[in-house]
Short mmCIF file of C-alpha atoms in Angstrom, two decimals:
data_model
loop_
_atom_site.label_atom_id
_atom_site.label_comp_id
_atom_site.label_asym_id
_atom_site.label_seq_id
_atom_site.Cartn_x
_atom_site.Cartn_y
_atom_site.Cartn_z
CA UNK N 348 -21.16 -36.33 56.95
CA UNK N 349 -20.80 -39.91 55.91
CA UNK N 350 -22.71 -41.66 53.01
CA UNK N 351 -23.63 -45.03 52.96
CA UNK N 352 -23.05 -48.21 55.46
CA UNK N 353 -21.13 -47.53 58.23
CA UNK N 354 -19.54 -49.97 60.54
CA UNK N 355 -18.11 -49.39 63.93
CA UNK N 356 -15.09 -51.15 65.70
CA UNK N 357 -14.31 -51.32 69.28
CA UNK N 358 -13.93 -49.57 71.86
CA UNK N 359 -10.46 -50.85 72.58
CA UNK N 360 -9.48 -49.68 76.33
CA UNK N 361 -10.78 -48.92 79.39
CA UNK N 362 -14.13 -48.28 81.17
CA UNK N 363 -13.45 -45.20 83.15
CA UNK N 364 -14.46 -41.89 82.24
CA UNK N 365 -17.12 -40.04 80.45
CA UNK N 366 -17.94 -41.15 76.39
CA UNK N 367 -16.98 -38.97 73.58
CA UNK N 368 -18.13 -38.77 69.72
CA UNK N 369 -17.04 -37.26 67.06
CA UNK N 370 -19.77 -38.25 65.17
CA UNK N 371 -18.71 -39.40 60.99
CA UNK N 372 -17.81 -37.16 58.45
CA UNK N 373 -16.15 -37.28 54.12
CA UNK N 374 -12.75 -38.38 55.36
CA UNK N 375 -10.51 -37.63 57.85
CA UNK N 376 -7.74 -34.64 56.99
CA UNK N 377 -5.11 -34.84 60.08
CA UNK N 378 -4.89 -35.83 63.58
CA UNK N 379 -3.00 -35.17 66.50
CA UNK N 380 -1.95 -37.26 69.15
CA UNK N 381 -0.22 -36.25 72.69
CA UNK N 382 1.56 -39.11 74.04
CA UNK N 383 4.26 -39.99 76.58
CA UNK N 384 4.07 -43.32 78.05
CA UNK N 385 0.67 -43.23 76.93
CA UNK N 386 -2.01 -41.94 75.11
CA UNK N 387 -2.80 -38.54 76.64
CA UNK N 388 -5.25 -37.03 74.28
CA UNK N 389 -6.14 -37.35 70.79
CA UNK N 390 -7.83 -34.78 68.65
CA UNK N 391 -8.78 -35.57 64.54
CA UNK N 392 -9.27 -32.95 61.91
CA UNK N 393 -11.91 -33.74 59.75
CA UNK N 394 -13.43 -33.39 56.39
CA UNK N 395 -16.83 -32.42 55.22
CA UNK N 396 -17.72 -31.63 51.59
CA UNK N 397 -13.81 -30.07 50.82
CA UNK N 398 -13.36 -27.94 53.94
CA UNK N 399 -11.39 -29.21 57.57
CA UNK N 400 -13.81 -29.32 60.65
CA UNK N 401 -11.74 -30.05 63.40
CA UNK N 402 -12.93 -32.26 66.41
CA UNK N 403 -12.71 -31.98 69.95
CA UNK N 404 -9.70 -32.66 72.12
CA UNK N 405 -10.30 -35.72 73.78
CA UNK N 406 -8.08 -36.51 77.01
CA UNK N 407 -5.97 -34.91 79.46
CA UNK N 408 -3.49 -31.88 78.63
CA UNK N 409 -0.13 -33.59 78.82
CA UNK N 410 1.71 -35.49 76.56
CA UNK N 411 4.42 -34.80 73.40
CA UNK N 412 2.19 -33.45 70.19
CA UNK N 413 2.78 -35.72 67.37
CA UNK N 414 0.77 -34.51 63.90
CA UNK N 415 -0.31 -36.66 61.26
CA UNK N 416 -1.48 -35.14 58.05
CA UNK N 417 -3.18 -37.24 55.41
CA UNK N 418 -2.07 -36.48 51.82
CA UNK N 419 -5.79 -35.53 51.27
CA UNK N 420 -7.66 -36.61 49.52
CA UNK N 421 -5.70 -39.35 48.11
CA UNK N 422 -4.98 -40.94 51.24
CA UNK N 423 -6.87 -42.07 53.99
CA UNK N 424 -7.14 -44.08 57.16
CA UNK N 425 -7.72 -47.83 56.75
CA UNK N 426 -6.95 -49.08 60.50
CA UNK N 427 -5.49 -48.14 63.58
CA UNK N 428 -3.82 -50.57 66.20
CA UNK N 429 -1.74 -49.97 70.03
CA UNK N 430 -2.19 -51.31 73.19
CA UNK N 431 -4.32 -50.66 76.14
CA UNK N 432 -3.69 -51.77 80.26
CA UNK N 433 -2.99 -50.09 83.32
CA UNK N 434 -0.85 -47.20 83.58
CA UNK N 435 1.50 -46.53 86.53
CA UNK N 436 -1.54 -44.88 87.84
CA UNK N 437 -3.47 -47.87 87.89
CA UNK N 438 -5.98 -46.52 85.29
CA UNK N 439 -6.82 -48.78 82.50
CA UNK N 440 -6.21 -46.86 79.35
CA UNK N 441 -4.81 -46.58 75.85
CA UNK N 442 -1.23 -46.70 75.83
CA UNK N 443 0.05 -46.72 72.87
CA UNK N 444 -2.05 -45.85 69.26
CA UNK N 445 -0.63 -46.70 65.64
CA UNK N 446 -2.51 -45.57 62.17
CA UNK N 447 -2.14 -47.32 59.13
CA UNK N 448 -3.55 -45.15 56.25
CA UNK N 449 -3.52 -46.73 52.78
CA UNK N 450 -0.43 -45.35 51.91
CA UNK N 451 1.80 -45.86 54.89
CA UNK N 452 2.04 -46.16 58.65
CA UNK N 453 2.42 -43.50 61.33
CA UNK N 454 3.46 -44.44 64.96
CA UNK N 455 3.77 -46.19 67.09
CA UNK N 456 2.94 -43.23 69.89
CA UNK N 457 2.83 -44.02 73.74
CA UNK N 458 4.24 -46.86 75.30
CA UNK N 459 4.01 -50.77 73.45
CA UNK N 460 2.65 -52.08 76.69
CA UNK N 461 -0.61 -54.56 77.69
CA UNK N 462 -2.75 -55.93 75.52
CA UNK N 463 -2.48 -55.41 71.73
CA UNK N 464 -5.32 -54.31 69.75
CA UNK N 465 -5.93 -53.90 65.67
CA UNK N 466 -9.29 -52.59 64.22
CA UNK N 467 -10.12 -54.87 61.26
CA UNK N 468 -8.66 -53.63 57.70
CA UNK N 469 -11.76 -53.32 55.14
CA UNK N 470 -12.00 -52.50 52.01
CA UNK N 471 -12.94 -48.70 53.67
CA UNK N 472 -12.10 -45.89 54.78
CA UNK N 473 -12.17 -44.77 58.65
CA UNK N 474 -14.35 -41.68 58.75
CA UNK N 475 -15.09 -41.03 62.37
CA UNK N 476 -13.62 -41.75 65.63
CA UNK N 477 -15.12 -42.33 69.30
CA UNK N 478 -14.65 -43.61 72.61
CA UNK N 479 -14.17 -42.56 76.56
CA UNK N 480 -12.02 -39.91 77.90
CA UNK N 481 -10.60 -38.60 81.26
CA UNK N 482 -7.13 -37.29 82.27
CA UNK N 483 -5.95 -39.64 79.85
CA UNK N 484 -7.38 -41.64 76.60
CA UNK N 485 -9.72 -44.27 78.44
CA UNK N 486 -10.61 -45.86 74.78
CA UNK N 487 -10.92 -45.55 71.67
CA UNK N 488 -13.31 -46.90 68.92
CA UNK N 489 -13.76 -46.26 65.16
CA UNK N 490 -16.32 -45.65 62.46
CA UNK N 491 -15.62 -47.34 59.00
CA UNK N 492 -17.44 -47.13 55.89
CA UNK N 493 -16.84 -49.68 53.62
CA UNK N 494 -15.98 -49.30 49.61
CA UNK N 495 -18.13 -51.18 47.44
CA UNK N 496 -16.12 -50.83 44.19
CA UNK N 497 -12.67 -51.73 42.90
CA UNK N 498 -10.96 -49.04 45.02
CA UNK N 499 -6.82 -48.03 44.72
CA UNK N 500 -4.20 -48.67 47.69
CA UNK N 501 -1.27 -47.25 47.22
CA UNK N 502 1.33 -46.34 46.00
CA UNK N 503 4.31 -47.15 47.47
CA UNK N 504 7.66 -46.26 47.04
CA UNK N 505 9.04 -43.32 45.01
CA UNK N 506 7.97 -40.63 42.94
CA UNK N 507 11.12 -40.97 39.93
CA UNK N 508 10.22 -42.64 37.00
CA UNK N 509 7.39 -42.77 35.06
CA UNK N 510 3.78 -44.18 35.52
CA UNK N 511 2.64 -47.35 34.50
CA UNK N 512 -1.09 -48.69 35.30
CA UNK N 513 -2.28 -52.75 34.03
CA UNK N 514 -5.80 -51.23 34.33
CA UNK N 515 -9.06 -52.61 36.96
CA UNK N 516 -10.70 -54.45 34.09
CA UNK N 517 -9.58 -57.84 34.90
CA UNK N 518 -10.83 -60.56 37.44
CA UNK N 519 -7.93 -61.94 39.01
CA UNK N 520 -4.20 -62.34 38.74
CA UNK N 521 -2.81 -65.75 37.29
CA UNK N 522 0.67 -65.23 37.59
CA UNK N 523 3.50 -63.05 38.99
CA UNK N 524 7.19 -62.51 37.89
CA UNK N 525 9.29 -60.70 40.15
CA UNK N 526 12.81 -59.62 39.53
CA UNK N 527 15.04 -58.92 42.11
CA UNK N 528 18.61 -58.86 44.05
CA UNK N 529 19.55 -55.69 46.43
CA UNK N 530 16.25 -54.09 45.32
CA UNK N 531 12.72 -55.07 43.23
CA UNK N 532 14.44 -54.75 39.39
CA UNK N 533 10.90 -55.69 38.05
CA UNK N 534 7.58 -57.19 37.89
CA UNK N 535 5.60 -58.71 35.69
CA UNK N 536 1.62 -59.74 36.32
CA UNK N 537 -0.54 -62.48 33.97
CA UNK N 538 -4.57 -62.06 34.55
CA UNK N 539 -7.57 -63.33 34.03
CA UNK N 540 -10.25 -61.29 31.73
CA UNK N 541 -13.77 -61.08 33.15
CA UNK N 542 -14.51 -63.76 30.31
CA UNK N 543 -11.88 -66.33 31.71
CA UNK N 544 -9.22 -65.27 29.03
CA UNK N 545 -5.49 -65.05 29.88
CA UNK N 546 -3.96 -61.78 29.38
CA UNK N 547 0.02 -60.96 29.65
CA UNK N 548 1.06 -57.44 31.21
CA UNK N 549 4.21 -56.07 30.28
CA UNK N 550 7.15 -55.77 32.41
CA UNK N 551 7.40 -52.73 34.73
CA UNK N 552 11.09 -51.99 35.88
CA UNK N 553 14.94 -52.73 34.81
CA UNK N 554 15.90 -55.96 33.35
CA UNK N 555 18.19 -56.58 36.17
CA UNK N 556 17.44 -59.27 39.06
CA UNK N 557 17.04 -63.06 39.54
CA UNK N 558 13.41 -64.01 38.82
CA UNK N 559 10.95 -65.53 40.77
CA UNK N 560 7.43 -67.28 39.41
CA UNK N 561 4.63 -66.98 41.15
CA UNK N 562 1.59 -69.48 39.84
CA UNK N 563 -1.51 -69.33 41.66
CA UNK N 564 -3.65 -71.88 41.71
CA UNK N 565 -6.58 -70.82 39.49
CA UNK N 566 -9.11 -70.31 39.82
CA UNK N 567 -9.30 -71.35 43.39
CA UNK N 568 -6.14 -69.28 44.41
CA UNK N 569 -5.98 -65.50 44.73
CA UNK N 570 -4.00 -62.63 45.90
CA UNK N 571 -5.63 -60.86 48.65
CA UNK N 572 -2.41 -58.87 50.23
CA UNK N 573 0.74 -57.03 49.53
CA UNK N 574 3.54 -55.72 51.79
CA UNK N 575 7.24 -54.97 51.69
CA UNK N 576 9.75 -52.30 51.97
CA UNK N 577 10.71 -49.13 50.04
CA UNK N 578 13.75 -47.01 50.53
CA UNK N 579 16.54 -45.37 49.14
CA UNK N 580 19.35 -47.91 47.07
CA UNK N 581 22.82 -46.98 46.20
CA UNK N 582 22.05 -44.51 43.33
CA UNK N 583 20.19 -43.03 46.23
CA UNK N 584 16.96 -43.37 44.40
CA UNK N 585 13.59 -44.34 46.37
CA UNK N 586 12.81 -47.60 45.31
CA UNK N 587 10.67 -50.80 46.19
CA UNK N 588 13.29 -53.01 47.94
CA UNK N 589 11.32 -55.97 49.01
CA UNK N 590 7.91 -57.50 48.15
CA UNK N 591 5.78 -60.00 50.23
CA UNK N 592 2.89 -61.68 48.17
CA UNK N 593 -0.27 -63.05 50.39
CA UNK N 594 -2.86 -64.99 48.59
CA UNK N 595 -6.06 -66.93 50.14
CA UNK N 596 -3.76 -69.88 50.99
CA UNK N 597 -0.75 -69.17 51.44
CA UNK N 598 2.93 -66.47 51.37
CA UNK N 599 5.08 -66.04 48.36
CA UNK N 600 8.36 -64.34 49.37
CA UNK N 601 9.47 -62.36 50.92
CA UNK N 602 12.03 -61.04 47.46
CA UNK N 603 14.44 -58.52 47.65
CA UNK N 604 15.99 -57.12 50.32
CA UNK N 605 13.79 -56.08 53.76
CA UNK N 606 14.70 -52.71 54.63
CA UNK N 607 13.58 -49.12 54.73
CA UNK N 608 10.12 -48.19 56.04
CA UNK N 609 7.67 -51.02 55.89
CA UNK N 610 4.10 -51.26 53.55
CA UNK N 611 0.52 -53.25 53.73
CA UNK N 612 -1.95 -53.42 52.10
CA UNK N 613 -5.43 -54.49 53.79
CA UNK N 614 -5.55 -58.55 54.05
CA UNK N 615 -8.78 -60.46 53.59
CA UNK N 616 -11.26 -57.32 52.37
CA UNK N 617 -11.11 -58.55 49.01
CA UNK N 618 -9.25 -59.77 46.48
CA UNK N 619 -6.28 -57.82 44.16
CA UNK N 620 -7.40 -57.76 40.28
CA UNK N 621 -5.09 -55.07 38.96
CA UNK N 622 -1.48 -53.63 39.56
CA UNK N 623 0.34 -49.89 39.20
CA UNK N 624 2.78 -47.59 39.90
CA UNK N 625 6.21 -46.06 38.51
CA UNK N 626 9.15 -47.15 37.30
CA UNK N 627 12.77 -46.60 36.16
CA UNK N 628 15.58 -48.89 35.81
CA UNK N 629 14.15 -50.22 39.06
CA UNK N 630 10.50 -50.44 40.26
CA UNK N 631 10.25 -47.29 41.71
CA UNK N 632 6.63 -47.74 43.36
CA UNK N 633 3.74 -50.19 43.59
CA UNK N 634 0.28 -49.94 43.87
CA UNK N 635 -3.04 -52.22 44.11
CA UNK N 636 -6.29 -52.42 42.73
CA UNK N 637 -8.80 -54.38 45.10
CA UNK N 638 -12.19 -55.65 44.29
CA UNK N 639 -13.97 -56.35 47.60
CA UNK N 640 -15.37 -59.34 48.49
CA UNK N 641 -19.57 -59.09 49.58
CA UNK N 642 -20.45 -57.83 51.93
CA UNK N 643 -20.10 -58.99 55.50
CA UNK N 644 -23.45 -60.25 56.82
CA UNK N 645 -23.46 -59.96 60.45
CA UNK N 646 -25.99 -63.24 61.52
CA UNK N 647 -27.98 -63.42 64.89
CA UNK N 648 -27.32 -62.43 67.80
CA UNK N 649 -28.80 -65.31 69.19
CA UNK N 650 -30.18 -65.17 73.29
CA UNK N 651 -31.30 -62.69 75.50
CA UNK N 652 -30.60 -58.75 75.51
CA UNK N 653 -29.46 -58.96 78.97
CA UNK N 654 -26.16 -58.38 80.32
CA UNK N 655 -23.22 -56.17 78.50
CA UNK N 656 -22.50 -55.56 75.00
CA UNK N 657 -19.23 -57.11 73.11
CA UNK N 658 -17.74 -57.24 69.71
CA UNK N 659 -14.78 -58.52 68.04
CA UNK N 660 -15.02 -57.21 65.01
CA UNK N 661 -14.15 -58.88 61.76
CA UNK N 662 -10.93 -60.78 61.10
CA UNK N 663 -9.02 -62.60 58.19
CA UNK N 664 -10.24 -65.86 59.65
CA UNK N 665 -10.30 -67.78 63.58
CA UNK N 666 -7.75 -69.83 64.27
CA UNK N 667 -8.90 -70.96 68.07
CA UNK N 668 -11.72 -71.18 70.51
CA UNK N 669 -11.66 -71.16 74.10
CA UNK N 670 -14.71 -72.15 75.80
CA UNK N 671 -15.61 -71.92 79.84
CA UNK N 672 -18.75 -74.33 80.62
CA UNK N 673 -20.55 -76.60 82.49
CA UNK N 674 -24.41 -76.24 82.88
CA UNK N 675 -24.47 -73.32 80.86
CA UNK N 676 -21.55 -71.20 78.44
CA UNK N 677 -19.91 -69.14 81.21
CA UNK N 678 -17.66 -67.67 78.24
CA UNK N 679 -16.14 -67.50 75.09
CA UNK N 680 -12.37 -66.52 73.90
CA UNK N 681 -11.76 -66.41 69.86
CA UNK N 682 -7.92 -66.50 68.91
CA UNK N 683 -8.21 -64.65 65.06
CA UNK N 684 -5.51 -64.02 62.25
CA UNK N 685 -4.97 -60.57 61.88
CA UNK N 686 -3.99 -58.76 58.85
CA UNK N 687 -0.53 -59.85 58.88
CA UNK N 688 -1.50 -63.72 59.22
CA UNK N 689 -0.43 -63.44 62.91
CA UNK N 690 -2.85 -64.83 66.23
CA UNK N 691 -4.17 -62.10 68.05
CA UNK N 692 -6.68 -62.58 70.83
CA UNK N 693 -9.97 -61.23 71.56
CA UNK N 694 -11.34 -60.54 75.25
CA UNK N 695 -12.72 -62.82 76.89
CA UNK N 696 -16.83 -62.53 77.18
CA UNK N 697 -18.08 -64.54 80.85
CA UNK N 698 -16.33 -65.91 83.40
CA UNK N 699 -14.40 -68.62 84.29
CA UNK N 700 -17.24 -70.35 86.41
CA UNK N 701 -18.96 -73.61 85.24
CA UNK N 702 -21.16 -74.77 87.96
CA UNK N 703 -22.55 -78.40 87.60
CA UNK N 704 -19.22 -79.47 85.67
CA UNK N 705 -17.06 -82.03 87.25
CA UNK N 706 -14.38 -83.84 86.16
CA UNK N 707 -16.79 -86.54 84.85
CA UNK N 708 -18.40 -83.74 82.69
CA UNK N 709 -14.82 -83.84 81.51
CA UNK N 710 -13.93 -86.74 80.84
CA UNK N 711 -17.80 -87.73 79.43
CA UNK N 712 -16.49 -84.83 76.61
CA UNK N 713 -13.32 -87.17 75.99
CA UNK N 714 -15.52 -89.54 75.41
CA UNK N 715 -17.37 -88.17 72.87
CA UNK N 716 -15.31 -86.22 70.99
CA UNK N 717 -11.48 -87.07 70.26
CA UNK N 718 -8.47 -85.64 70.72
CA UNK N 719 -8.35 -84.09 67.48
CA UNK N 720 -11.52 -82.65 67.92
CA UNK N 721 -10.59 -81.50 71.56
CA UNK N 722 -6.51 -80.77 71.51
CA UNK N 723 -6.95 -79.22 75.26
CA UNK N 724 -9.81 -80.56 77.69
CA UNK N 725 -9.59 -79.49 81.18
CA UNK N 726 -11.72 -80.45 84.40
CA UNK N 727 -11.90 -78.11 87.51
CA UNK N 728 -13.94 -78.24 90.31
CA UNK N 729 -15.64 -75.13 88.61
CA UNK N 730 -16.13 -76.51 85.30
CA UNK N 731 -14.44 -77.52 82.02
CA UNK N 732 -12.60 -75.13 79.93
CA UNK N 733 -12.28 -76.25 76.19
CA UNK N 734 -9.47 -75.40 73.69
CA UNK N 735 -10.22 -75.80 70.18
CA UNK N 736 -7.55 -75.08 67.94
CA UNK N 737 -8.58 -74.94 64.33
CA UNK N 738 -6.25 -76.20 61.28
CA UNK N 739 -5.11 -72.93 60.53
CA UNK N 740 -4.74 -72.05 57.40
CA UNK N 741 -6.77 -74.72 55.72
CA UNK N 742 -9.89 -75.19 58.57
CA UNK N 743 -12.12 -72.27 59.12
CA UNK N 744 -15.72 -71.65 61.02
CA UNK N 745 -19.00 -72.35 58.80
CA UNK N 746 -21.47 -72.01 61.22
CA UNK N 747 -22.34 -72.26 64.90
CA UNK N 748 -25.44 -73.72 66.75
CA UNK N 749 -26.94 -74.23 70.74
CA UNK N 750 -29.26 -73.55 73.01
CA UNK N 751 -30.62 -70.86 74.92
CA UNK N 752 -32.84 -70.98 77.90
CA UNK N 753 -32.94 -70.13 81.97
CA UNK N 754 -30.77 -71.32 84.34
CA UNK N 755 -31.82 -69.93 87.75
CA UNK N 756 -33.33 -66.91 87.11
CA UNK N 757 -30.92 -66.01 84.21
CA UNK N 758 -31.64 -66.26 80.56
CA UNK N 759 -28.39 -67.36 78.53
CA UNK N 760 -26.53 -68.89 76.26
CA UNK N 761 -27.11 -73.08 77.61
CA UNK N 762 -24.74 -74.82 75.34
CA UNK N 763 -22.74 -73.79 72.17
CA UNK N 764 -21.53 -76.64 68.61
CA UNK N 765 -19.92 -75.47 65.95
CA UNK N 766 -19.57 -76.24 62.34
CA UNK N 767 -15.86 -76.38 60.38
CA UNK N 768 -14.78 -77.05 56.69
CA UNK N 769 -14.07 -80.49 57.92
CA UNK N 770 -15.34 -81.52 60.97
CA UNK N 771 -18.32 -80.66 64.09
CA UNK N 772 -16.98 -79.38 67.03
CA UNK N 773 -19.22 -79.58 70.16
CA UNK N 774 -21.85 -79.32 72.09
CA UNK N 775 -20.17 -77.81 74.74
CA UNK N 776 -22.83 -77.16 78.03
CA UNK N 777 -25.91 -78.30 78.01
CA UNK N 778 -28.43 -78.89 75.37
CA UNK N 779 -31.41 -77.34 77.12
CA UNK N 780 -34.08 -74.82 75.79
CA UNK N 781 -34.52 -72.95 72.76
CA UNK N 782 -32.59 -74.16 69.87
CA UNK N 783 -30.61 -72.05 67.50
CA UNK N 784 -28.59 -72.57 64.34
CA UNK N 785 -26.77 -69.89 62.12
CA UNK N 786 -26.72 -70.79 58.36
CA UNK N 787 -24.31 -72.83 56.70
CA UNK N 788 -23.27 -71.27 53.34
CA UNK N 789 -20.95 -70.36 51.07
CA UNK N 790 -18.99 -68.36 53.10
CA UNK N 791 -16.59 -68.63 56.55
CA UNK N 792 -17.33 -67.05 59.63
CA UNK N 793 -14.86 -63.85 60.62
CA UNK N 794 -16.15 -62.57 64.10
CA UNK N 795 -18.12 -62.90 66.56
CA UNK N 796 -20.30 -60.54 68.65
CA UNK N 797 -23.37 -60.73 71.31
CA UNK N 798 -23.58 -60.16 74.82
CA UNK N 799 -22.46 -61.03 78.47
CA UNK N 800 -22.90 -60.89 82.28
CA UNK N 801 -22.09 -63.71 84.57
CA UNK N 802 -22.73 -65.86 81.84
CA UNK N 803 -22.61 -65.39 78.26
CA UNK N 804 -26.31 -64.49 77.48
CA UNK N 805 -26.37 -63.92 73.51
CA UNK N 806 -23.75 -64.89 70.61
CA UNK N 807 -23.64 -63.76 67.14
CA UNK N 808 -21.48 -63.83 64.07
CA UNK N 809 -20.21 -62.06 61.21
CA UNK N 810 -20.27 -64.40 58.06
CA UNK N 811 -17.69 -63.53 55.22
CA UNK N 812 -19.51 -64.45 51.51
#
C-alpha cells in the first residue's frame, strides 16, 4: 500500500450506482479501459512492493478493450481527464477518460462529449483509483500522493544519441537558449546555484537552428511547465520538434515545428530547477527536474456539516467567480486555469435561488462596489447573481471571509468577501452571524471545497505557499 500523504480528487460523473474502491497501493502497473461511446468499465493493475495485484472490473461488460501499460517503474500516472453527461440512455456517466502519465498521454477513449473534467497535476503520483459503477462507469475519482523531493518527468522524445543530465543541484533556471528550424537543433540552460551564483550549462544538441533567448525575470520569474512535440524528422530519427516554455507569468514559444505526438509536463506543482535528456546532431529527448512547491494547506471549511459534500480540487490559479445570493449564498461557481493555462469550470455548489434579493439589492451592490470590481451584476426577481472575473494572469485569490448563521431553520453560509492581490471583492449576502476569515499569507488560493444543500452551508479553501 501507499506511504505517506495521500490526497483524493473527484469523483467526476454521475450519482447512480453502487461505490467502488480500489483502495491505494506502490504505483499503478497497467490499466484497461472498455469504451465505445463511453466509458464501459475500467479495471487498473496495480503494484505492491514489486509484484502486479490487479483490481476489480468496475462497470458493465461491453465496450472495445483498450490496454495501457506503464513503463514500470519509471513511469507513472500524474492525471487523468474526459468528460462526463448523459448517455443516449439518459444515464449520467463517464464518457470519455484520458491518462496523462509523466511520460506521455494515452487516450482519449469513449466519446468527447458533456462536461470536461481534469484531476489536478501534482508533483505525485496517482496510486489508487475509485468511484461508482453500474452497467456503465457512473464516476470516477483518484488517489494521489504527492512527492516531496526534486522528482524527474520525463523524458521525451527519442532514445538515439547519447545522455546528457545539468544535474538537480541548482535553484532555478536564469536563462534559456533554444535552437531551432524544422526541429529543436539545441538547447542551452543558465541557473542559479543554491548560493545565488550564476552557472552556464553547456549546449545539448547540433549547432544548427535560429536561436531564441529566453531571460526570466529573476528572481521573481520561474519556469514551472514544459510541453511540445516529438516525432520522427527527415533522417527519420525521433527527435524533439517543438518546445513550449511556461513560467509563473507568462509563455515563451512555442519554437520549432508543432507536430508528432504531443508532451506536458505538470503546471503549477512546483517549479523546474534542472534539465536532461539525449542528444545527437539534434535534441533527441528532454526531460525535467521539478522541485515542488510546499505543501498545499487546505484552510477551513468554514459553516455547518450539513448538506452534501463538494470539492474542486486544486488548480494553477482562479480566474472567475460566480456567485448566486440574496439573504444568504445560495451558491458558488469557480472558473480555474488548468494545467495548460486554459478556463475550465467547476460545478456549481447551491442553487440559483436568492430569496430577499430584489433588484434594489442589485443595484445597492452597484453602488458600492464598481464596475471593475463587479464586471457582471444581475437582478432577478430571485436574487442577484455576481460575476467576478479576476485579472488573469496577474490577479489571484489571497483570502476569503463571511458569515455564517441560520436563516429559517437552516444553518449556512450568510454572506461571502474576498481578498485579491489588488483589490476586495464583496460582501456578497448578508453580513449576519458568525464571522469567519481565512488567513492572508504568503501564498494564493488554488481551490475551493465545503459543502451544500439548498444553500451553500460550509466553504473552504486550499491555499498554495
Amino acid at each position: 500500500m501507499a506511504n505517506g500523504q495521500i490526497v483524493t480528487f473527484g469523483t467526476y460523473g454521475g450519482p447512480g450506482g453502487k461505490s467502488w474502491d480500489d483502495g491505494t497501493y506502490n504505483t499503478i502497473r497497467e490499466l484497461i479501459i472498455y469504451s465505445a461511446w463511453d466509458i464501459d468499465s475500467i479495471q487498473v493493475i496495480y503494484d505492491v512492493e514489486g509484484k502486479p495485484v490487479s483490481g476489480e472490473r468496475h462497470g458493465g461488460d461491453g465496450g472495445n478493450e483498450n490496454r495501457v501499460k506503464l513503463d514500470y517503474p519509471s513511469e507513472y500516472l500524474v492525471s487523468i481527464s474526459g468528460y462526463y453527461g448523459y448517455n443516449s440512455s439518459k444515464i449520467f456517466i463517464v464518457r470519455s477518460l484520458t491518462l496523462q502519465s509523466n511520460v506521455k498521454q494515452y487516450g482519449p477513449y469513449g466519446t468527447k462529449n458533456g462536461t470536461p473534467f481534469i484531476s489536478p497535476l501534482t508533483v505525485g503520483k496517482i496510486v489508487g483509483f475509485f468511484g461508482r459503477e453500474s452497467s456503465r462507469l457512473d464516476s470516477i475519482g483518484i488517489y494521489n500522493q504527492p512527492f516531496h523531493a526534486t522528482t524527474p518527468m520525463g523524458p521525451f522524445g527519442g532514445d538515439g544519441g547519447k545522455l546528457w543530465d545539468d544535474g538537480t543541484y541548482n535553484s532555478m533556471v536564469r536563462q534559456i537558449i533554444i535552437n531551432s528550424g524544422w526541429n529543436i537543433d539545441s538547447i542551452q540552460v543558465d541557473y542559479v546555484d543554491i548560493e545565488g551564483k550564476s552557472i552556464s550549462g553547456k549546449r545539448h544538441g547540433g549547432d544548427g537552428g535560429t536561436a531564441h533567448t529566453v531571460k526570466l525575470d529573476y528572481p521573481g520569474e520561474y519556469l514551472i511547465s514544459i510541453s511540445g512535440y516529438y516525432g520522427s524528422n527527415s533522417s527519420r530519427s525521433l527527435v524533439v520538434k517543438s518546445l513550449t516554455l511556461k513560467s509563473n507569468i507568462k509563455q515563451y514559444g512555442p519554437y520549432g515545428k508543432e507536430e508528432g505526438t504531443r508532451f506536458i509536463t505538470p503546471l503549477a506543482a512546483g517549479k523546474i530547477v534542472g534539465f536532461f535528456g539525449r542528444e545527437g546532431d539534434r535534441l533527441e529527448s528532454i526531460g525535467v527536474y521539478i522541485k515542488p512547491f510546499q505543501t498545499v494547506i487546505p484552510v477551513g471549511p468554514f459553516g455547518t456539516t450539513a448538506g452534501q459534500e463538494w470539492d474542486d480540487g486544486t488548480y494553477n490559479t482562479i480566474r472567475e467567480l460566480i456567485i448566486h445570493s440574496g439573504a444568504v449564498i445560495d451558491s458558488i461557481q469557480v472558473v480555474y486555469d488548468d494545467i495548460e493555462g486554459k478556463p475550465i469550470s467547476g460545478e456549481k455548489h447551491g442553487t440559483d435561488g436568492g430569496q430577499q434579493n430584489t433588484l434594489d439589492k442589485a443595484h445597492d451592490i452597484y453602488k458600492k462596489y464598481s464596475s471593475n470590481d463587479l464586471p457582471n451584476v444581475r437582478g432577478t426577481k430571485s436574487g442577484t447573481k455576481a460575476m467576478v472575473k479576476l485579472d488573469y494572469p496577474d490577479e489571484f485569490l489571497l483570502s476569503i471571509w463571511g458569515y455564517y448563521g441560520t436563516f429559517g431553520n437552516k444553518v449556512c453560509i450568510r454572506s461571502l468577501g474576498f481578498q485579491s492581490n489588488k483589490r476586495t471583492i464583496g460582501p456578497f449576502g448578508v453580513e449576519e452571524g458568525e464571522k469567519f476569515q481565512s488567513p492572508s499569507t504568503r501564498g494564493k488560493i488554488i481551490g475551493f471545497y465545503g459543502r451544500f444543500d439548498q444553500f451553500l452551508t460550509s466553504i473552504g479553501t486550499y491555499l498554495d505557499k
